[in-house]
PDB file of C-alpha atoms in Angstrom:
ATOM      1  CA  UNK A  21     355.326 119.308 131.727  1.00 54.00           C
ATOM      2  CA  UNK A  22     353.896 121.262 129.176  1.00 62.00           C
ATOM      3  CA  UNK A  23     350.794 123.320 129.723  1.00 60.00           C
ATOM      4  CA  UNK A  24     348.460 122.080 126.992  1.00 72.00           C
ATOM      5  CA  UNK A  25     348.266 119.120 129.378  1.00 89.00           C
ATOM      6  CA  UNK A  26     347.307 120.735 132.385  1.00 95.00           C
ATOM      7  CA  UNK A  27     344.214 122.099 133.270  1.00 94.00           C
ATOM      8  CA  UNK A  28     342.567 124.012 136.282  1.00 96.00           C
ATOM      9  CA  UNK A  29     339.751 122.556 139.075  1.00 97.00           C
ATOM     10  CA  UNK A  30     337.098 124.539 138.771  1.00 96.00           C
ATOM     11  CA  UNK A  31     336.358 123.837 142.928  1.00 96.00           C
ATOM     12  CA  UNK A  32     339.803 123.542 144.761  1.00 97.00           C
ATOM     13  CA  UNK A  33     341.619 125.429 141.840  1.00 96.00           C
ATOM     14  CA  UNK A  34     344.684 123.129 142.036  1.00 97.00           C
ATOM     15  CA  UNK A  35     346.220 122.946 138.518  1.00 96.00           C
ATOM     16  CA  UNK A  36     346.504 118.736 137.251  1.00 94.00           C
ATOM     17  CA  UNK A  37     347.267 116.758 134.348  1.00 93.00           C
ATOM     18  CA  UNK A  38     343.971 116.794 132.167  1.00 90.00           C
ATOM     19  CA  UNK A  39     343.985 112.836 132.243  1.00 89.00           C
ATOM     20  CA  UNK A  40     343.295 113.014 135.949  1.00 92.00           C
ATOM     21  CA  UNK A  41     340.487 115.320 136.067  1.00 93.00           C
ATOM     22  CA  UNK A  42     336.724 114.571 134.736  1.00 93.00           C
ATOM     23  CA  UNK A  43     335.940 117.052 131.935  1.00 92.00           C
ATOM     24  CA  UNK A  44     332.449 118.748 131.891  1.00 93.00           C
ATOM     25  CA  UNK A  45     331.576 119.911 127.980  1.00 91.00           C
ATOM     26  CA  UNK A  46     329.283 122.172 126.748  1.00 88.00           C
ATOM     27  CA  UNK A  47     329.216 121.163 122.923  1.00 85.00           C
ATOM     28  CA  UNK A  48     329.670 124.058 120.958  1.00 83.00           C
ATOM     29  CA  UNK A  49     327.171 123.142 117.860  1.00 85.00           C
ATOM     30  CA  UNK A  50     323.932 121.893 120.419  1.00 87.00           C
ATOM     31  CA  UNK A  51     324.533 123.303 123.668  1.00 84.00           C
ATOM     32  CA  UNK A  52     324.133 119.890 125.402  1.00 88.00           C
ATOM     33  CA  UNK A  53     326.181 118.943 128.386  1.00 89.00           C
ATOM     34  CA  UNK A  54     329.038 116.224 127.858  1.00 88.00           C
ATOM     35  CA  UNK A  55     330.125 114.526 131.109  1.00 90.00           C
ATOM     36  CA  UNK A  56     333.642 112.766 129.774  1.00 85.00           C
ATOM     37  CA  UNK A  57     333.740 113.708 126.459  1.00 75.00           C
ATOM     38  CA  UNK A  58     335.688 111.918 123.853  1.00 73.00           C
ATOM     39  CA  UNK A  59     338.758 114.325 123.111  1.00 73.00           C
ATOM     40  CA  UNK A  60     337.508 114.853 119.454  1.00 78.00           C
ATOM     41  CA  UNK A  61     334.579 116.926 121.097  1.00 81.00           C
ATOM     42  CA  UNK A  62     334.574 121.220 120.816  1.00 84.00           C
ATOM     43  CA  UNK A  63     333.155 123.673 123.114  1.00 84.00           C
ATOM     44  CA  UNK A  64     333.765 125.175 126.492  1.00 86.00           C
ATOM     45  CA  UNK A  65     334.984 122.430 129.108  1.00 90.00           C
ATOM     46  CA  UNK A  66     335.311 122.908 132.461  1.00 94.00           C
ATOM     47  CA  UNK A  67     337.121 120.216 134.466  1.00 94.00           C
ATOM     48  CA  UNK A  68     336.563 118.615 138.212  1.00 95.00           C
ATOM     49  CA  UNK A  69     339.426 116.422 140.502  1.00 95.00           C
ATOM     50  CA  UNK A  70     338.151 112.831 140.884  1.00 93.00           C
ATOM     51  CA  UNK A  71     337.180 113.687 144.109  1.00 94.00           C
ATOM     52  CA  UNK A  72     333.889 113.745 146.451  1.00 94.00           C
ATOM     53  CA  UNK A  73     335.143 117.164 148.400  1.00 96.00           C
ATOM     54  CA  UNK A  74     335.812 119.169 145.025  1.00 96.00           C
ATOM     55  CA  UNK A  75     332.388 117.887 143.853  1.00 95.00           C
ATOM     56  CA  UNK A  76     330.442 119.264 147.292  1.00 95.00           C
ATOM     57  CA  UNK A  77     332.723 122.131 146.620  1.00 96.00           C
ATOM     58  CA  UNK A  78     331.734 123.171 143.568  1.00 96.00           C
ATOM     59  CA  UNK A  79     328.251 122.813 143.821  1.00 95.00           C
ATOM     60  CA  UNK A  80     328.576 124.791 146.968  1.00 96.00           C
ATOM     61  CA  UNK A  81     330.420 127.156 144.660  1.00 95.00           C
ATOM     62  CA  UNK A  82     327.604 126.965 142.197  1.00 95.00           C
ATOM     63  CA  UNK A  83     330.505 126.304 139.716  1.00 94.00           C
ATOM     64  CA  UNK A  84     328.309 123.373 137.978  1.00 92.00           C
ATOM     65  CA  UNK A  85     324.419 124.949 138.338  1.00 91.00           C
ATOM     66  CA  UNK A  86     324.438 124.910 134.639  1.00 90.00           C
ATOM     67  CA  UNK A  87     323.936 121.207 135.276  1.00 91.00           C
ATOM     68  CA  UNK A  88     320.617 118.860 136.174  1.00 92.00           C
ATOM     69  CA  UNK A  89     320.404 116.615 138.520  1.00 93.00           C
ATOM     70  CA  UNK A  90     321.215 113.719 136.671  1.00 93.00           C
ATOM     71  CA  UNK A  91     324.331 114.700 135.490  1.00 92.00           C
ATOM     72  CA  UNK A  92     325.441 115.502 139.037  1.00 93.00           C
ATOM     73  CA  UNK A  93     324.259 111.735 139.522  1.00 93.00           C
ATOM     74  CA  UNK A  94     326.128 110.846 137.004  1.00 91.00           C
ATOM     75  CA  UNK A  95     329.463 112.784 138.104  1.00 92.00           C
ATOM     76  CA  UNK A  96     328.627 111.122 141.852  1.00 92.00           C
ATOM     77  CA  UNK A  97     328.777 107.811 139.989  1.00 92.00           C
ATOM     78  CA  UNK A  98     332.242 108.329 138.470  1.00 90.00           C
ATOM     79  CA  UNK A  99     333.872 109.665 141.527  1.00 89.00           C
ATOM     80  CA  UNK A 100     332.898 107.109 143.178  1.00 85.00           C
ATOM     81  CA  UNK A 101     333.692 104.193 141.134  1.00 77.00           C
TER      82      UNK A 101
END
């Protein structure tokens, strides 16, 4: 597998295919936080397993205190469905 397509948890640190991680985005040109981004999207991404243990984890971790409560809602809301 080729390593442009894999891409790190930022909780549990286990290293997945991009397509089965969520990807958090801070676009470059506003600064705003992108939850799922489409891939045509620049800026720094982090990315989270589709799970609710790396989520706890991470905020634990304070890996994601760059984002508001909503968006954690929001990130709740896709793990879960």
């Amino acid at each position: 597998m080729p390593s442009s397509i894999l891409r790190k948890c930022c909780a549990c640190g286990k290293i997945i295919n991009r397509t089965e991680l969520i990807r958090i985005l801070t676009d470059h040109k506003t600064g705003k936080i992108v939850i799922k981004p489409d891939n045509k999207q620049f800026g720094r991404s982090q990315y989270l397993c589709k799970s609710e243990e790396c989520l706890k984890l991470a905020l634990k971790k304070k890996r994601l205190k760059h984002l508001s409560d909503k968006e954690i809602e929001v990130l709740k809301n896709i793990i879960v469905n």
